PDB file of C-alpha atoms in Angstrom:
ATOM      1  CA  UNK A   1      -2.993  56.091  25.051  1.00  0.00           C
ATOM      2  CA  UNK A   2      -0.889  54.944  22.091  1.00  0.00           C
ATOM      3  CA  UNK A   3       2.363  56.886  21.702  1.00  0.00           C
ATOM      4  CA  UNK A   4       4.887  56.867  18.904  1.00  0.00           C
ATOM      5  CA  UNK A   5       7.607  58.611  20.947  1.00  0.00           C
ATOM      6  CA  UNK A   6       7.391  56.365  24.019  1.00  0.00           C
ATOM      7  CA  UNK A   7       6.468  52.702  23.574  1.00  0.00           C
ATOM      8  CA  UNK A   8       6.190  51.395  27.149  1.00  0.00           C
ATOM      9  CA  UNK A   9       5.227  47.902  26.024  1.00  0.00           C
ATOM     10  CA  UNK A  10       8.283  47.677  23.790  1.00  0.00           C
ATOM     11  CA  UNK A  11      10.617  48.838  26.563  1.00  0.00           C
ATOM     12  CA  UNK A  12       9.152  46.313  28.995  1.00  0.00           C
ATOM     13  CA  UNK A  13       9.489  43.522  26.433  1.00  0.00           C
ATOM     14  CA  UNK A  14      13.086  44.541  25.735  1.00  0.00           C
ATOM     15  CA  UNK A  15      13.945  44.486  29.475  1.00  0.00           C
ATOM     16  CA  UNK A  16      12.466  41.029  29.780  1.00  0.00           C
ATOM     17  CA  UNK A  17      14.379  39.836  26.723  1.00  0.00           C
ATOM     18  CA  UNK A  18      17.661  41.224  28.116  1.00  0.00           C
ATOM     19  CA  UNK A  19      17.055  39.466  31.429  1.00  0.00           C
ATOM     20  CA  UNK A  20      16.356  36.203  29.665  1.00  0.00           C
ATOM     21  CA  UNK A  21      19.460  36.495  27.500  1.00  0.00           C
ATOM     22  CA  UNK A  22      21.609  37.263  30.561  1.00  0.00           C
ATOM     23  CA  UNK A  23      20.255  34.155  32.269  1.00  0.00           C
ATOM     24  CA  UNK A  24      20.819  32.198  29.064  1.00  0.00           C
ATOM     25  CA  UNK A  25      24.434  33.376  28.952  1.00  0.00           C
ATOM     26  CA  UNK A  26      25.014  32.129  32.523  1.00  0.00           C
ATOM     27  CA  UNK A  27      23.512  28.739  31.709  1.00  0.00           C
ATOM     28  CA  UNK A  28      25.590  28.414  28.551  1.00  0.00           C
ATOM     29  CA  UNK A  29      28.703  29.256  30.581  1.00  0.00           C
ATOM     30  CA  UNK A  30      27.830  26.454  33.001  1.00  0.00           C
ATOM     31  CA  UNK A  31      27.476  24.038  30.097  1.00  0.00           C
ATOM     32  CA  UNK A  32      30.841  25.091  28.663  1.00  0.00           C
ATOM     33  CA  UNK A  33      32.787  24.958  31.930  1.00  0.00           C
ATOM     34  CA  UNK A  34      30.769  22.432  33.941  1.00  0.00           C
ATOM     35  CA  UNK A  35      30.913  24.907  36.829  1.00  0.00           C
ATOM     36  CA  UNK A  36      28.073  26.577  38.673  1.00  0.00           C
ATOM     37  CA  UNK A  37      30.552  28.938  40.335  1.00  0.00           C
ATOM     38  CA  UNK A  38      33.252  29.904  37.852  1.00  0.00           C
ATOM     39  CA  UNK A  39      34.205  33.359  39.145  1.00  0.00           C
ATOM     40  CA  UNK A  40      33.773  35.604  42.144  1.00  0.00           C
ATOM     41  CA  UNK A  41      30.760  37.341  40.579  1.00  0.00           C
ATOM     42  CA  UNK A  42      28.813  34.060  40.521  1.00  0.00           C
ATOM     43  CA  UNK A  43      29.014  33.556  44.308  1.00  0.00           C
ATOM     44  CA  UNK A  44      31.831  35.499  46.041  1.00  0.00           C
ATOM     45  CA  UNK A  45      31.908  33.585  49.343  1.00  0.00           C
ATOM     46  CA  UNK A  46      31.711  30.188  47.661  1.00  0.00           C
ATOM     47  CA  UNK A  47      34.372  31.124  45.107  1.00  0.00           C
ATOM     48  CA  UNK A  48      36.809  32.192  47.832  1.00  0.00           C
ATOM     49  CA  UNK A  49      36.271  28.921  49.706  1.00  0.00           C
ATOM     50  CA  UNK A  50      36.725  26.973  46.474  1.00  0.00           C
ATOM     51  CA  UNK A  51      39.985  28.770  45.700  1.00  0.00           C
ATOM     52  CA  UNK A  52      41.306  27.854  49.132  1.00  0.00           C
ATOM     53  CA  UNK A  53      40.354  24.241  48.566  1.00  0.00           C
ATOM     54  CA  UNK A  54      42.059  24.263  45.166  1.00  0.00           C
ATOM     55  CA  UNK A  55      45.237  25.549  46.817  1.00  0.00           C
ATOM     56  CA  UNK A  56      45.077  22.756  49.411  1.00  0.00           C
ATOM     57  CA  UNK A  57      44.480  20.153  46.708  1.00  0.00           C
ATOM     58  CA  UNK A  58      47.502  21.432  44.793  1.00  0.00           C
ATOM     59  CA  UNK A  59      49.607  21.230  47.960  1.00  0.00           C
ATOM     60  CA  UNK A  60      48.389  17.699  48.665  1.00  0.00           C
ATOM     61  CA  UNK A  61      49.340  16.695  45.125  1.00  0.00           C
ATOM     62  CA  UNK A  62      52.844  17.978  45.861  1.00  0.00           C
ATOM     63  CA  UNK A  63      52.843  15.961  49.103  1.00  0.00           C
ATOM     64  CA  UNK A  64      51.853  12.852  47.138  1.00  0.00           C
ATOM     65  CA  UNK A  65      54.742  13.424  44.744  1.00  0.00           C
ATOM     66  CA  UNK A  66      57.127  13.782  47.683  1.00  0.00           C
ATOM     67  CA  UNK A  67      55.831  10.567  49.221  1.00  0.00           C
ATOM     68  CA  UNK A  68      56.330   8.790  45.890  1.00  0.00           C
ATOM     69  CA  UNK A  69      59.917  10.043  45.816  1.00  0.00           C
ATOM     70  CA  UNK A  70      60.403   8.825  49.381  1.00  0.00           C
ATOM     71  CA  UNK A  71      58.944   5.426  48.515  1.00  0.00           C
ATOM     72  CA  UNK A  72      61.330   5.081  45.592  1.00  0.00           C
ATOM     73  CA  UNK A  73      64.312   6.114  47.721  1.00  0.00           C
ATOM     74  CA  UNK A  74      63.498   3.815  50.623  1.00  0.00           C
ATOM     75  CA  UNK A  75      62.680   1.043  48.140  1.00  0.00           C
ATOM     76  CA  UNK A  76      66.163   1.344  46.680  1.00  0.00           C
ATOM     77  CA  UNK A  77      67.642   1.153  50.186  1.00  0.00           C
ATOM     78  CA  UNK A  78      65.540  -1.925  50.953  1.00  0.00           C
ATOM     79  CA  UNK A  79      66.690  -3.660  47.783  1.00  0.00           C
ATOM     80  CA  UNK A  80      70.313  -2.872  48.623  1.00  0.00           C
ATOM     81  CA  UNK A  81      70.042  -4.034  52.232  1.00  0.00           C
ATOM     82  CA  UNK A  82      68.344  -7.248  51.120  1.00  0.00           C
ATOM     83  CA  UNK A  83      71.142  -7.946  48.650  1.00  0.00           C
ATOM     84  CA  UNK A  84      73.743  -7.285  51.357  1.00  0.00           C
ATOM     85  CA  UNK A  85      71.924  -9.721  53.624  1.00  0.00           C
ATOM     86  CA  UNK A  86      72.198 -12.335  50.891  1.00  0.00           C
ATOM     87  CA  UNK A  87      75.922 -11.604  50.521  1.00  0.00           C
ATOM     88  CA  UNK A  88      76.425 -12.072  54.261  1.00  0.00           C
ATOM     89  CA  UNK A  89      74.743 -15.458  54.038  1.00  0.00           C
ATOM     90  CA  UNK A  90      77.257 -16.401  51.343  1.00  0.00           C
ATOM     91  CA  UNK A  91      80.106 -14.972  53.416  1.00  0.00           C
ATOM     92  CA  UNK A  92      79.155 -17.016  56.483  1.00  0.00           C
ATOM     93  CA  UNK A  93      79.027 -20.142  54.375  1.00  0.00           C
ATOM     94  CA  UNK A  94      82.526 -19.474  52.996  1.00  0.00           C
ATOM     95  CA  UNK A  95      84.084 -18.911  56.406  1.00  0.00           C
ATOM     96  CA  UNK A  96      82.334 -21.990  57.795  1.00  0.00           C
ATOM     97  CA  UNK A  97      83.652 -23.973  54.837  1.00  0.00           C
ATOM     98  CA  UNK A  98      87.182 -22.848  55.721  1.00  0.00           C
ATOM     99  CA  UNK A  99      86.914 -24.987  58.862  1.00  0.00           C
ATOM    100  CA  UNK A 100      87.059 -28.109  56.745  1.00  0.00           C
ATOM    101  CA  UNK A 101      90.573 -29.499  56.587  1.00  0.00           C
ATOM    102  CA  UNK A 102      92.151 -30.056  53.218  1.00  0.00           C
ATOM    103  CA  UNK A 103      90.682 -26.948  51.628  1.00  0.00           C
ATOM    104  CA  UNK A 104      92.887 -24.146  50.377  1.00  0.00           C
ATOM    105  CA  UNK A 105      92.117 -21.192  52.643  1.00  0.00           C
ATOM    106  CA  UNK A 106      93.616 -18.720  50.189  1.00  0.00           C
ATOM    107  CA  UNK A 107      91.105 -19.707  47.518  1.00  0.00           C
ATOM    108  CA  UNK A 108      88.254 -19.239  49.959  1.00  0.00           C
ATOM    109  CA  UNK A 109      89.752 -15.888  51.034  1.00  0.00           C
ATOM    110  CA  UNK A 110      89.679 -14.734  47.417  1.00  0.00           C
ATOM    111  CA  UNK A 111      85.977 -15.454  47.406  1.00  0.00           C
ATOM    112  CA  UNK A 112      85.573 -13.629  50.717  1.00  0.00           C
ATOM    113  CA  UNK A 113      87.304 -10.606  49.206  1.00  0.00           C
ATOM    114  CA  UNK A 114      84.930 -10.680  46.254  1.00  0.00           C
ATOM    115  CA  UNK A 115      81.915 -10.841  48.564  1.00  0.00           C
ATOM    116  CA  UNK A 116      83.147  -7.834  50.565  1.00  0.00           C
ATOM    117  CA  UNK A 117      83.773  -5.912  47.342  1.00  0.00           C
ATOM    118  CA  UNK A 118      80.253  -6.763  46.205  1.00  0.00           C
ATOM    119  CA  UNK A 119      78.816  -5.475  49.490  1.00  0.00           C
ATOM    120  CA  UNK A 120      80.581  -2.149  48.973  1.00  0.00           C
ATOM    121  CA  UNK A 121      79.447  -2.033  45.358  1.00  0.00           C
ATOM    122  CA  UNK A 122      75.841  -2.512  46.498  1.00  0.00           C
ATOM    123  CA  UNK A 123      76.054   0.227  49.120  1.00  0.00           C
ATOM    124  CA  UNK A 124      77.628   2.713  46.717  1.00  0.00           C
ATOM    125  CA  UNK A 125      74.983   2.165  44.028  1.00  0.00           C
ATOM    126  CA  UNK A 126      71.885   1.955  46.229  1.00  0.00           C
ATOM    127  CA  UNK A 127      70.959   5.570  45.559  1.00  0.00           C
ATOM    128  CA  UNK A 128      67.872   7.187  44.098  1.00  0.00           C
ATOM    129  CA  UNK A 129      68.210  10.658  42.602  1.00  0.00           C
ATOM    130  CA  UNK A 130      71.437  11.177  44.515  1.00  0.00           C
ATOM    131  CA  UNK A 131      70.104  10.069  47.916  1.00  0.00           C
ATOM    132  CA  UNK A 132      71.947   7.072  49.366  1.00  0.00           C
ATOM    133  CA  UNK A 133      70.804   5.760  52.732  1.00  0.00           C
ATOM    134  CA  UNK A 134      73.305   2.874  53.057  1.00  0.00           C
ATOM    135  CA  UNK A 135      76.631   4.687  53.272  1.00  0.00           C
ATOM    136  CA  UNK A 136      78.515   6.451  56.045  1.00  0.00           C
ATOM    137  CA  UNK A 137      77.645   9.847  54.559  1.00  0.00           C
ATOM    138  CA  UNK A 138      75.384  11.771  56.927  1.00  0.00           C
ATOM    139  CA  UNK A 139      72.236  11.580  54.809  1.00  0.00           C
ATOM    140  CA  UNK A 140      68.653  11.725  55.991  1.00  0.00           C
ATOM    141  CA  UNK A 141      65.457  11.276  54.051  1.00  0.00           C
ATOM    142  CA  UNK A 142      62.739  13.723  55.102  1.00  0.00           C
ATOM    143  CA  UNK A 143      59.310  13.263  53.569  1.00  0.00           C
ATOM    144  CA  UNK A 144      56.448  15.730  53.956  1.00  0.00           C
ATOM    145  CA  UNK A 145      53.243  13.941  54.956  1.00  0.00           C
ATOM    146  CA  UNK A 146      50.826  16.856  55.268  1.00  0.00           C
ATOM    147  CA  UNK A 147      50.296  20.596  54.932  1.00  0.00           C
ATOM    148  CA  UNK A 148      51.561  21.559  58.395  1.00  0.00           C
ATOM    149  CA  UNK A 149      55.147  22.577  59.184  1.00  0.00           C
ATOM    150  CA  UNK A 150      55.565  19.568  61.481  1.00  0.00           C
ATOM    151  CA  UNK A 151      53.895  17.100  59.143  1.00  0.00           C
ATOM    152  CA  UNK A 152      56.906  15.081  58.013  1.00  0.00           C
ATOM    153  CA  UNK A 153      58.787  11.867  58.741  1.00  0.00           C
ATOM    154  CA  UNK A 154      62.544  11.332  58.643  1.00  0.00           C
ATOM    155  CA  UNK A 155      64.722   8.296  58.025  1.00  0.00           C
ATOM    156  CA  UNK A 156      68.394   8.488  59.005  1.00  0.00           C
ATOM    157  CA  UNK A 157      70.959   6.646  56.924  1.00  0.00           C
ATOM    158  CA  UNK A 158      72.412   3.308  58.082  1.00  0.00           C
ATOM    159  CA  UNK A 159      76.038   2.521  57.238  1.00  0.00           C
ATOM    160  CA  UNK A 160      76.217  -0.944  55.690  1.00  0.00           C
ATOM    161  CA  UNK A 161      79.647  -0.673  54.100  1.00  0.00           C
ATOM    162  CA  UNK A 162      81.892  -3.660  54.761  1.00  0.00           C
ATOM    163  CA  UNK A 163      84.444  -1.723  56.784  1.00  0.00           C
ATOM    164  CA  UNK A 164      82.965   1.144  58.797  1.00  0.00           C
ATOM    165  CA  UNK A 165      79.424  -0.168  58.928  1.00  0.00           C
ATOM    166  CA  UNK A 166      79.800  -3.923  59.292  1.00  0.00           C
ATOM    167  CA  UNK A 167      83.432  -4.209  60.451  1.00  0.00           C
ATOM    168  CA  UNK A 168      84.094  -7.125  58.105  1.00  0.00           C
ATOM    169  CA  UNK A 169      87.566  -5.986  57.049  1.00  0.00           C
ATOM    170  CA  UNK A 170      89.117  -8.306  59.665  1.00  0.00           C
ATOM    171  CA  UNK A 171      87.489 -11.458  58.330  1.00  0.00           C
ATOM    172  CA  UNK A 172      90.221 -13.844  57.168  1.00  0.00           C
ATOM    173  CA  UNK A 173      89.415 -17.355  55.959  1.00  0.00           C
ATOM    174  CA  UNK A 174      93.099 -18.311  56.161  1.00  0.00           C
ATOM    175  CA  UNK A 175      93.186 -17.551  59.894  1.00  0.00           C
ATOM    176  CA  UNK A 176      92.014 -21.018  60.880  1.00  0.00           C
ATOM    177  CA  UNK A 177      92.744 -20.482  64.556  1.00  0.00           C
ATOM    178  CA  UNK A 178      90.218 -17.639  64.803  1.00  0.00           C
ATOM    179  CA  UNK A 179      87.481 -18.705  62.405  1.00  0.00           C
ATOM    180  CA  UNK A 180      84.907 -18.730  65.210  1.00  0.00           C
ATOM    181  CA  UNK A 181      85.788 -15.113  65.982  1.00  0.00           C
ATOM    182  CA  UNK A 182      85.363 -14.221  62.324  1.00  0.00           C
ATOM    183  CA  UNK A 183      82.024 -16.016  62.275  1.00  0.00           C
ATOM    184  CA  UNK A 184      80.940 -13.995  65.302  1.00  0.00           C
ATOM    185  CA  UNK A 185      81.886 -10.822  63.413  1.00  0.00           C
ATOM    186  CA  UNK A 186      79.789 -11.985  60.488  1.00  0.00           C
ATOM    187  CA  UNK A 187      76.856 -12.792  62.800  1.00  0.00           C
ATOM    188  CA  UNK A 188      77.103  -9.274  64.236  1.00  0.00           C
ATOM    189  CA  UNK A 189      77.029  -7.883  60.693  1.00  0.00           C
ATOM    190  CA  UNK A 190      73.980 -10.024  59.900  1.00  0.00           C
ATOM    191  CA  UNK A 191      72.260  -8.630  62.992  1.00  0.00           C
ATOM    192  CA  UNK A 192      73.137  -5.063  61.931  1.00  0.00           C
ATOM    193  CA  UNK A 193      71.693  -5.578  58.471  1.00  0.00           C
ATOM    194  CA  UNK A 194      68.642  -7.252  59.985  1.00  0.00           C
ATOM    195  CA  UNK A 195      68.059  -4.208  62.176  1.00  0.00           C
ATOM    196  CA  UNK A 196      68.494  -1.936  59.168  1.00  0.00           C
ATOM    197  CA  UNK A 197      65.973  -3.981  57.173  1.00  0.00           C
ATOM    198  CA  UNK A 198      63.501  -3.728  60.060  1.00  0.00           C
ATOM    199  CA  UNK A 199      63.872   0.055  60.188  1.00  0.00           C
ATOM    200  CA  UNK A 200      63.681   0.398  56.416  1.00  0.00           C
ATOM    201  CA  UNK A 201      60.654  -1.877  56.159  1.00  0.00           C
ATOM    202  CA  UNK A 202      58.834  -0.039  58.934  1.00  0.00           C
ATOM    203  CA  UNK A 203      59.499   3.331  57.294  1.00  0.00           C
ATOM    204  CA  UNK A 204      58.445   2.001  53.887  1.00  0.00           C
ATOM    205  CA  UNK A 205      55.194   0.680  55.347  1.00  0.00           C
ATOM    206  CA  UNK A 206      54.518   4.041  56.974  1.00  0.00           C
ATOM    207  CA  UNK A 207      55.061   5.829  53.669  1.00  0.00           C
ATOM    208  CA  UNK A 208      52.688   3.418  51.922  1.00  0.00           C
ATOM    209  CA  UNK A 209      49.983   4.066  54.513  1.00  0.00           C
ATOM    210  CA  UNK A 210      50.549   7.821  54.357  1.00  0.00           C
ATOM    211  CA  UNK A 211      50.421   7.758  50.569  1.00  0.00           C
ATOM    212  CA  UNK A 212      47.059   5.994  50.616  1.00  0.00           C
ATOM    213  CA  UNK A 213      45.693   8.426  53.216  1.00  0.00           C
ATOM    214  CA  UNK A 214      46.924  11.464  51.286  1.00  0.00           C
ATOM    215  CA  UNK A 215      45.251  10.188  48.127  1.00  0.00           C
ATOM    216  CA  UNK A 216      42.026   9.563  50.041  1.00  0.00           C
ATOM    217  CA  UNK A 217      42.190  13.061  51.542  1.00  0.00           C
ATOM    218  CA  UNK A 218      42.808  14.591  48.115  1.00  0.00           C
ATOM    219  CA  UNK A 219      39.874  12.710  46.582  1.00  0.00           C
ATOM    220  CA  UNK A 220      37.615  13.767  49.462  1.00  0.00           C
ATOM    221  CA  UNK A 221      38.584  17.420  49.021  1.00  0.00           C
ATOM    222  CA  UNK A 222      37.953  17.192  45.281  1.00  0.00           C
ATOM    223  CA  UNK A 223      34.498  15.766  45.978  1.00  0.00           C
ATOM    224  CA  UNK A 224      33.801  18.598  48.415  1.00  0.00           C
ATOM    225  CA  UNK A 225      34.991  21.146  45.869  1.00  0.00           C
ATOM    226  CA  UNK A 226      32.694  19.607  43.291  1.00  0.00           C
ATOM    227  CA  UNK A 227      29.718  19.948  45.621  1.00  0.00           C
ATOM    228  CA  UNK A 228      30.501  23.654  45.988  1.00  0.00           C
ATOM    229  CA  UNK A 229      31.137  24.665  42.400  1.00  0.00           C
ATOM    230  CA  UNK A 230      30.085  21.951  39.935  1.00  0.00           C
ATOM    231  CA  UNK A 231      26.944  22.448  37.900  1.00  0.00           C
ATOM    232  CA  UNK A 232      24.155  19.854  37.808  1.00  0.00           C
ATOM    233  CA  UNK A 233      24.323  19.189  34.086  1.00  0.00           C
ATOM    234  CA  UNK A 234      20.879  17.584  33.852  1.00  0.00           C
ATOM    235  CA  UNK A 235      19.336  20.581  35.595  1.00  0.00           C
ATOM    236  CA  UNK A 236      21.326  23.008  33.455  1.00  0.00           C
ATOM    237  CA  UNK A 237      20.257  21.282  30.246  1.00  0.00           C
ATOM    238  CA  UNK A 238      16.596  21.515  31.268  1.00  0.00           C
ATOM    239  CA  UNK A 239      17.002  25.174  32.219  1.00  0.00           C
ATOM    240  CA  UNK A 240      18.697  25.885  28.879  1.00  0.00           C
ATOM    241  CA  UNK A 241      15.726  24.481  26.983  1.00  0.00           C
ATOM    242  CA  UNK A 242      13.311  26.557  29.072  1.00  0.00           C
ATOM    243  CA  UNK A 243      15.310  29.754  28.588  1.00  0.00           C
ATOM    244  CA  UNK A 244      15.623  29.221  24.834  1.00  0.00           C
ATOM    245  CA  UNK A 245      11.838  28.869  24.643  1.00  0.00           C
ATOM    246  CA  UNK A 246      11.391  31.915  26.831  1.00  0.00           C
ATOM    247  CA  UNK A 247      13.805  33.892  24.667  1.00  0.00           C
ATOM    248  CA  UNK A 248      11.805  33.095  21.547  1.00  0.00           C
ATOM    249  CA  UNK A 249       8.592  34.167  23.292  1.00  0.00           C
ATOM    250  CA  UNK A 250      10.297  37.407  24.424  1.00  0.00           C
ATOM    251  CA  UNK A 251      11.370  38.132  20.866  1.00  0.00           C
ATOM    252  CA  UNK A 252       7.817  37.567  19.638  1.00  0.00           C
ATOM    253  CA  UNK A 253       6.489  39.796  22.416  1.00  0.00           C
ATOM    254  CA  UNK A 254       8.948  42.547  21.513  1.00  0.00           C
ATOM    255  CA  UNK A 255       7.970  42.262  17.862  1.00  0.00           C
ATOM    256  CA  UNK A 256       4.274  42.669  18.768  1.00  0.00           C
ATOM    257  CA  UNK A 257       5.050  45.640  21.037  1.00  0.00           C
ATOM    258  CA  UNK A 258       7.105  47.313  18.300  1.00  0.00           C
ATOM    259  CA  UNK A 259       4.319  46.883  15.749  1.00  0.00           C
ATOM    260  CA  UNK A 260       1.619  48.383  17.984  1.00  0.00           C
ATOM    261  CA  UNK A 261       2.345  52.063  17.101  1.00  0.00           C
ATOM    262  CA  UNK A 262       1.980  51.232  13.437  1.00  0.00           C
ATOM    263  CA  UNK A 263      -1.728  50.619  14.030  1.00  0.00           C
ATOM    264  CA  UNK A 264      -2.142  54.409  14.367  1.00  0.00           C
ATOM    265  CA  UNK A 265      -1.441  54.700  10.654  1.00  0.00           C
ATOM    266  CA  UNK A 266      -4.797  53.096  10.008  1.00  0.00           C
ATOM    267  CA  UNK A 267      -6.459  56.303  11.283  1.00  0.00           C
ATOM    268  CA  UNK A 268      -4.941  58.253   8.395  1.00  0.00           C
ATOM    269  CA  UNK A 269      -6.192  56.028   5.635  1.00  0.00           C
TER     270      UNK A 269
END
């Protein structure tokens, strides 16, 4: 029975068109954002998991930044300790030279004084962002290496100053009777700096390895997040084309359904 008041065919066509347009809106959103799950209404459980992963990725990025800061700080300490080692080599050569008769010990001592001053200048300036690991100040470098409370590594400062750290303040090139004793003091200082370089190098290597692992972990989590929420753009593009075609057919169907009651007018002609 044809009815003017209630057009069942038109209502059915309109429902189908609304469903198609809703689906089309979701597909267009995926194209715009590149995400299959962009909000909790798309897939609540997946969205919650994805948000947790995003939080972990953000935290890992912060860990990476901290490791980079640690690498820069320990790198500055390594450069300073290496320079001090070079200065000690020069210092040993000067004191050894003082053994030669006919040389003016006071001139050599002036050079020794300059070397010791240079060592202290190196220790005082071997700081990164206010952190100096080569002075007597009780400074430690703590670097977070993961998301857990116990996931961190610590490097304790080493005193390489000429007086308190290396005990070189007694070295005297004019004291010809005790030059061997002074050389022994210098050798002890060389050993101290060598130990410091070993500790610094080991810590630096650990930070490098941890930095690479943290980056790998971050990349892996990003890949996992992508599997959860990213849209397959090729599939979405194909679905968009199908829905656009379907929408046009729905519109045509609705137009036909709306025109059906008008056929009753032919009975009154």
